[in-house]
Structures are given as structure tokens and as C-alpha cells.
Amino acid sequence: MSEGTDFYRRVYEIVRKIPEGKVTTYGAIANHLGMKGSARMVGYALRHSFTEAPPIPAHRVVNRKGMLTGKSAFGGDRLMEQLLRNEGILVSDDAVVNFTQHFWNPEDEENL
DNA sequence: TCCATGACTTCCG
DNA sequence: ACGGAAGCCATGG
């Protein structure tokens, strides 16, 4: 089933730690998992995250450019943008405004 | 077991 | 600066 591998679980765990109003990147998560080159796997896992519980704020995860690359997976291309705006994050042209300002590093959670 | 795919990232032209 | 191709690793058929 969904639990599949621990890899997915690790991704979900990190994403759930993302503070509201903050966003992170696939590479940052992958790096935190020790798989820098496998940023794709992070997005791959998030795609299945919709079937996981509790719900995962996957909308807070964007690519290194801050673009909402996964918006298509939300059923509506506008939904992901709506969710981000709902948290106070401005989105323009399918990209997070002041992305670096809203950026949250998973390593920061450990460093806390 | 092997081949093809993917919510990415980096390099080359 | 922009566009295209390769690399990356795990999952599914």
C-alpha cells in the first residue's frame, strides 16, 4: 500500500514539518535525506502523499525556481496556488513571489 | 530481471 | 539569458 517504502515516509515527515506560510524545495528535502541527486523522487513521493494521512501540505513544496511544478497533481492547476495564497504566500505566474523569503530549510528544523 | 517513467537539477550549446 | 539534453534514483509493469 501507500507506506510502500521508508523513503516516502521520510519525505512526508519532513513536509509535514514545513511551517505554515513557508515553502521548501525538492532538492532541499532530497539533500536532507542524503539523496541530493534524487530530487525527483521527492516529488514522486509527494504525488502519492494525497493518499497519506494526516494530509500533507505538498503545496508548500516547489522546485528550486519557486515554480508550482506540482500544481497539476492537485486536480486543478489553480488549487495549489489557492492553497499557497491562503497561507499568505503570493503566487505570480505559477511561481512563489519572494520565494527565497518564504523558503524553509528542513535542516533548520534539526538546527533549531 | 529489465525497461520505461517522473511534482527535479545541472550542464552544455 | 534561453532552450535542449543528460544525470539522478526509486517505483511500477
Coordinates of C-alpha atoms (C1' of nucleotides) in Angstrom, one line a residue:
Chain A
M1 CA 0.0 0.0 0.0
S2 CA 0.9 3.6 0.4
E3 CA 3.5 3.1 3.1
G4 CA 5.5 1.4 0.4
T5 CA 9.0 2.3 1.5
D6 CA 10.5 4.3 4.3
F7 CA 11.7 6.8 1.7
Y8 CA 8.2 8.0 1.2
R9 CA 7.6 8.2 4.9
R10 CA 10.7 10.3 5.4
V11 CA 9.6 12.7 2.7
Y12 CA 6.1 13.0 4.3
E13 CA 7.6 13.6 7.7
I14 CA 9.7 16.5 6.5
V15 CA 6.9 18.1 4.5
R16 CA 4.6 18.0 7.5
K17 CA 7.2 19.9 9.4
I18 CA 7.0 22.8 7.0
P19 CA 5.6 25.8 8.9
E20 CA 2.5 27.4 7.5
G21 CA 3.3 30.3 5.2
K22 CA 6.7 28.7 4.3
V23 CA 7.8 26.7 1.4
T24 CA 10.8 24.4 0.5
T25 CA 12.3 22.7 -2.5
Y26 CA 12.6 19.2 -3.6
G27 CA 16.4 19.4 -3.6
A28 CA 16.5 20.6 0.0
I29 CA 14.4 17.7 1.1
A30 CA 16.4 15.3 -1.0
N31 CA 19.6 16.7 0.4
H32 CA 18.2 16.3 3.9
L33 CA 17.5 12.6 3.1
G34 CA 21.0 12.3 1.8
M35 CA 19.9 11.9 -1.8
K36 CA 20.8 15.2 -3.4
G37 CA 20.6 13.9 -6.9
S38 CA 17.2 12.4 -6.3
A39 CA 15.1 15.4 -6.0
R40 CA 12.7 13.8 -8.5
M41 CA 12.0 11.0 -6.0
V42 CA 10.8 13.6 -3.5
G43 CA 8.2 14.9 -6.0
Y44 CA 7.4 11.4 -6.9
A45 CA 6.6 10.6 -3.2
L46 CA 4.6 13.7 -2.8
R47 CA 2.4 12.7 -5.7
H48 CA 1.3 9.7 -3.6
S49 CA 1.1 11.9 -0.5
F50 CA -2.6 12.6 -1.2
T51 CA -3.5 9.1 -0.1
E52 CA -1.5 9.5 3.1
A53 CA -2.7 10.7 6.5
P54 CA -2.6 13.1 8.0
P55 CA -2.9 15.2 4.9
I56 CA 0.5 16.5 3.7
P57 CA 1.0 20.2 2.8
A58 CA 2.5 19.2 -0.5
H59 CA 1.6 22.6 -1.9
R60 CA 4.4 24.0 0.2
V61 CA 6.9 22.1 -1.8
V62 CA 8.1 23.7 -5.0
N63 CA 11.1 23.4 -7.3
R64 CA 14.3 25.4 -6.9
K65 CA 12.9 28.2 -9.0
G66 CA 9.9 28.5 -6.7
M67 CA 7.6 27.4 -9.5
L68 CA 4.5 25.4 -8.7
T69 CA 5.6 22.4 -10.8
G70 CA 3.2 20.1 -9.0
K71 CA 0.1 22.1 -9.4
S72 CA -1.2 19.7 -12.0
A73 CA -1.3 16.9 -9.3
F74 CA -3.8 18.9 -7.2
G75 CA -6.6 18.1 -9.6
G76 CA -6.8 21.7 -10.5
D77 CA -4.0 23.8 -11.8
R78 CA -5.2 26.7 -9.7
L79 CA -5.7 24.7 -6.4
M80 CA -2.1 24.7 -5.4
E81 CA -1.9 28.4 -6.0
Q82 CA -5.0 29.0 -4.0
L83 CA -3.6 27.0 -1.1
L84 CA -0.4 29.0 -1.0
R85 CA -2.2 32.3 -1.2
N86 CA -4.5 31.1 1.6
E87 CA -1.3 30.9 3.8
G88 CA -0.2 34.4 2.9
I89 CA 2.1 33.4 0.1
L90 CA 1.8 35.4 -3.0
V91 CA 1.9 33.5 -6.3
S92 CA 2.5 35.0 -9.7
D93 CA 2.9 33.2 -13.0
D94 CA 2.8 29.9 -11.2
A95 CA 5.7 30.9 -9.1
V96 CA 6.1 31.9 -5.5
V97 CA 6.7 35.7 -5.0
N98 CA 9.7 36.4 -2.8
F99 CA 10.4 32.7 -2.9
T100 CA 13.7 32.9 -1.1
Q101 CA 12.0 34.9 1.6
H102 CA 9.4 32.2 2.2
F103 CA 12.0 29.4 1.8
W104 CA 12.3 27.0 4.7
N105 CA 15.2 24.6 5.0
P106 CA 14.5 21.2 6.6
E107 CA 17.9 21.2 8.1
D108 CA 16.8 24.3 10.0
E109 CA 14.4 22.1 11.9
E110 CA 17.3 20.0 13.2
N111 CA 19.4 23.0 13.8
L112 CA 16.5 24.5 15.8
Chain B
dT1 C1' 15.3 -9.1 -14.1
dC2 C1' 15.0 -5.4 -17.4
dC3 C1' 12.8 -1.3 -19.4
dA4 C1' 10.2 3.0 -19.0
dT5 C1' 8.6 6.9 -16.3
dG6 C1' 8.9 11.0 -13.3
dA7 C1' 5.7 17.3 -8.6
dC8 C1' 13.9 17.8 -10.3
dT9 C1' 18.6 19.7 -11.1
dT10 C1' 22.6 20.8 -13.5
dC11 C1' 25.4 21.3 -17.6
dC12 C1' 26.2 22.4 -22.5
dG13 C1' 25.2 24.9 -26.8
Chain C
dA1 C1' 19.9 34.8 -21.0
dC2 C1' 17.3 30.8 -23.1
dG3 C1' 16.5 26.1 -24.7
dG4 C1' 17.6 21.4 -25.1
dA5 C1' 19.8 17.1 -23.3
dA6 C1' 21.8 14.2 -19.7
dG7 C1' 22.0 12.5 -14.8
dC8 C1' 20.0 11.2 -10.9
dC9 C1' 17.4 7.0 -8.1
dA10 C1' 13.2 4.7 -6.7
dT11 C1' 8.8 2.7 -8.3
dG12 C1' 5.8 0.1 -11.4
dG13 C1' 4.8 -3.1 -15.2

